[in-house]
Amino acid sequence: MQSLILKLRDKIARERPEALEGLKVKDVISRQVVSLDVDEEVDKALEKISQYPYTVFPVVDHRNFPVGCITLKELVDTTRRRPIDRRNITVGLLALTTPVILEEEAPLREAIDLIAEKGETHLCVVKSIEEPILVGVLTEKDVFKALVRIMHSA
């Protein structure tokens, strides 16, 4: 997907450089975020996320600040590897991937570069640095769809 995003970004830059001007991260993020609380038990977290089609979940603290990301696979593997009482294992005790965080007012171009060039697949979007609460997630799929819309708009 990243190579497609790079190709679309470069094509837009050549043919319609103005098309990305003024677009912000908030214009394309997914705002219906399924996040996990850092203190949530793994079993409860698995039960909660089983109804969603996602594979990566932001982990937030009591202030709704993103402190990490965890994959469905990591949660499932934890329950398989640890025969001890899983009710005592919280999401925060697991090795979390450090989240890449962007402000919702950041230029979309910045997010595209992070996804296309740095290999990020999910970005946690916060209101602002001053108010760092999770407001959405931006995925490579969101970026791809936005770029396709730009290419097909007049």
Short mmCIF file of C-alpha atoms in Angstrom, two decimals:
data_model
loop_
_atom_site.label_atom_id
_atom_site.label_comp_id
_atom_site.label_asym_id
_atom_site.label_seq_id
_atom_site.Cartn_x
_atom_site.Cartn_y
_atom_site.Cartn_z
CA MET A 1 0.00 0.00 0.00
CA GLN A 2 2.85 2.38 0.79
CA SER A 3 4.22 2.23 -2.75
CA LEU A 4 0.76 3.06 -4.11
CA ILE A 5 0.49 6.00 -1.75
CA LEU A 6 3.91 7.24 -2.87
CA LYS A 7 2.92 6.97 -6.54
CA LEU A 8 -0.37 8.78 -6.00
CA ARG A 9 1.29 11.49 -3.90
CA ASP A 10 3.94 12.07 -6.56
CA LYS A 11 1.38 12.07 -9.37
CA ILE A 12 -0.75 14.65 -7.54
CA ALA A 13 2.36 16.75 -6.85
CA ARG A 14 3.17 16.77 -10.58
CA GLU A 15 -0.31 17.18 -12.04
CA ARG A 16 -2.27 19.04 -9.35
CA PRO A 17 0.12 20.43 -6.74
CA GLU A 18 -2.55 22.75 -5.37
CA ALA A 19 -4.87 19.83 -4.57
CA LEU A 20 -3.19 19.04 -1.24
CA GLU A 21 -2.90 22.67 -0.14
CA GLY A 22 -5.07 23.46 2.82
CA LEU A 23 -6.01 19.84 3.53
CA LYS A 24 -5.51 18.89 7.14
CA VAL A 25 -5.29 15.58 8.96
CA LYS A 26 -8.70 16.27 10.53
CA ASP A 27 -10.26 16.24 7.05
CA VAL A 28 -9.61 12.52 6.53
CA ILE A 29 -9.22 10.85 9.94
CA SER A 30 -11.42 8.12 11.32
CA ARG A 31 -13.09 9.67 14.35
CA GLN A 32 -14.87 6.55 15.53
CA VAL A 33 -11.86 5.20 17.36
CA VAL A 34 -11.85 1.95 19.26
CA SER A 35 -9.20 2.50 21.90
CA LEU A 36 -8.13 0.41 24.86
CA ASP A 37 -7.48 1.73 28.32
CA VAL A 38 -3.99 1.15 29.66
CA ASP A 39 -5.54 -0.46 32.78
CA GLU A 40 -7.97 -2.68 30.86
CA GLU A 41 -7.56 -6.42 31.42
CA VAL A 42 -6.47 -8.30 28.32
CA ASP A 43 -9.47 -10.64 28.41
CA LYS A 44 -11.88 -7.69 28.60
CA ALA A 45 -9.97 -5.91 25.83
CA LEU A 46 -10.28 -8.96 23.56
CA GLU A 47 -13.98 -9.18 24.28
CA LYS A 48 -14.41 -5.46 23.52
CA ILE A 49 -12.52 -5.49 20.21
CA SER A 50 -13.91 -8.78 18.91
CA GLN A 51 -16.84 -6.94 17.34
CA TYR A 52 -14.65 -4.65 15.23
CA PRO A 53 -12.78 -5.32 11.98
CA TYR A 54 -9.62 -3.49 13.10
CA THR A 55 -6.22 -5.03 13.78
CA VAL A 56 -4.44 -2.14 15.55
CA PHE A 57 -5.76 -0.29 18.57
CA PRO A 58 -4.55 2.86 20.29
CA VAL A 59 -3.96 2.49 24.02
CA VAL A 60 -4.85 5.54 26.12
CA ASP A 61 -4.31 6.61 29.69
CA HIS A 62 -6.96 8.02 32.05
CA ARG A 63 -6.73 11.42 30.27
CA ASN A 64 -7.36 9.79 26.85
CA PHE A 65 -3.75 10.50 25.87
CA PRO A 66 -2.35 7.90 23.46
CA VAL A 67 0.45 6.01 25.21
CA GLY A 68 0.86 3.21 22.71
CA CYS A 69 -0.66 0.95 20.12
CA ILE A 70 -1.28 -2.76 20.27
CA THR A 71 -2.28 -5.27 17.62
CA LEU A 72 -4.98 -7.88 17.83
CA LYS A 73 -2.25 -10.48 17.23
CA GLU A 74 -0.26 -9.27 20.24
CA LEU A 75 -3.32 -9.52 22.47
CA VAL A 76 -4.20 -13.00 21.24
CA ASP A 77 -0.60 -14.21 21.49
CA THR A 78 -0.44 -12.98 25.09
CA THR A 79 -3.44 -15.05 26.07
CA ARG A 80 -1.91 -18.12 24.43
CA ARG A 81 1.57 -17.72 25.91
CA ARG A 82 0.62 -16.99 29.49
CA PRO A 83 -1.32 -19.77 31.16
CA ILE A 84 -1.42 -17.74 34.40
CA ASP A 85 -4.56 -15.90 35.40
CA ARG A 86 -5.06 -13.55 32.45
CA ARG A 87 -7.42 -11.34 34.40
CA ASN A 88 -4.39 -9.87 36.12
CA ILE A 89 -2.69 -8.85 32.88
CA THR A 90 -3.58 -5.37 31.72
CA VAL A 91 -3.03 -3.94 28.27
CA GLY A 92 -0.50 -1.51 29.74
CA LEU A 93 1.71 -4.35 30.98
CA LEU A 94 2.23 -5.55 27.43
CA ALA A 95 4.96 -4.24 25.18
CA LEU A 96 3.21 -1.41 23.40
CA THR A 97 4.40 0.14 20.17
CA THR A 98 5.16 3.82 20.68
CA PRO A 99 2.44 5.74 18.85
CA VAL A 100 3.20 8.27 16.15
CA ILE A 101 1.16 11.30 17.15
CA LEU A 102 -0.02 14.17 14.96
CA GLU A 103 -2.22 17.16 15.71
CA GLU A 104 -5.54 17.23 13.87
CA GLU A 105 -4.57 20.60 12.38
CA ALA A 106 -1.36 19.19 10.87
CA PRO A 107 -1.11 19.34 7.07
CA LEU A 108 -2.29 16.14 5.41
CA ARG A 109 0.96 16.18 3.42
CA GLU A 110 2.88 15.59 6.68
CA ALA A 111 0.78 12.50 7.45
CA ILE A 112 1.18 11.22 3.89
CA ASP A 113 4.95 11.48 4.22
CA LEU A 114 4.96 9.61 7.54
CA ILE A 115 2.88 6.81 6.08
CA ALA A 116 4.50 6.62 2.65
CA GLU A 117 8.13 7.16 3.54
CA LYS A 118 8.49 6.03 7.14
CA GLY A 119 6.29 2.96 6.87
CA GLU A 120 3.79 3.98 9.53
CA THR A 121 0.42 2.28 9.10
CA HIS A 122 -1.51 4.03 11.89
CA LEU A 123 -1.15 7.54 13.28
CA CYS A 124 -2.80 8.66 16.50
CA VAL A 125 -4.39 12.08 16.05
CA VAL A 126 -4.73 14.41 19.02
CA LYS A 127 -6.61 17.67 19.40
CA SER A 128 -3.37 19.63 19.87
CA ILE A 129 -0.06 19.44 21.69
CA GLU A 130 -1.58 21.62 24.41
CA GLU A 131 -4.66 19.38 24.59
CA PRO A 132 -3.27 15.93 23.70
CA ILE A 133 -6.47 13.90 23.78
CA LEU A 134 -7.08 11.25 21.16
CA VAL A 135 -9.60 12.49 18.59
CA GLY A 136 -9.00 10.02 15.79
CA VAL A 137 -6.77 7.61 13.94
CA LEU A 138 -5.33 8.03 10.48
CA THR A 139 -4.51 4.81 8.65
CA GLU A 140 -2.74 4.16 5.40
CA LYS A 141 -6.14 3.13 4.02
CA ASP A 142 -7.59 6.56 4.97
CA VAL A 143 -4.69 8.28 3.18
CA PHE A 144 -5.04 6.07 0.11
CA LYS A 145 -8.79 6.83 -0.14
CA ALA A 146 -8.15 10.57 0.25
CA LEU A 147 -5.54 10.55 -2.48
CA VAL A 148 -7.81 8.62 -4.84
CA ARG A 149 -10.61 11.16 -4.19
CA ILE A 150 -8.21 14.00 -4.95
CA MET A 151 -7.12 12.34 -8.18
CA HIS A 152 -10.71 11.91 -9.33
CA SER A 153 -11.99 15.33 -8.30
CA ALA A 154 -12.07 18.06 -10.90
#
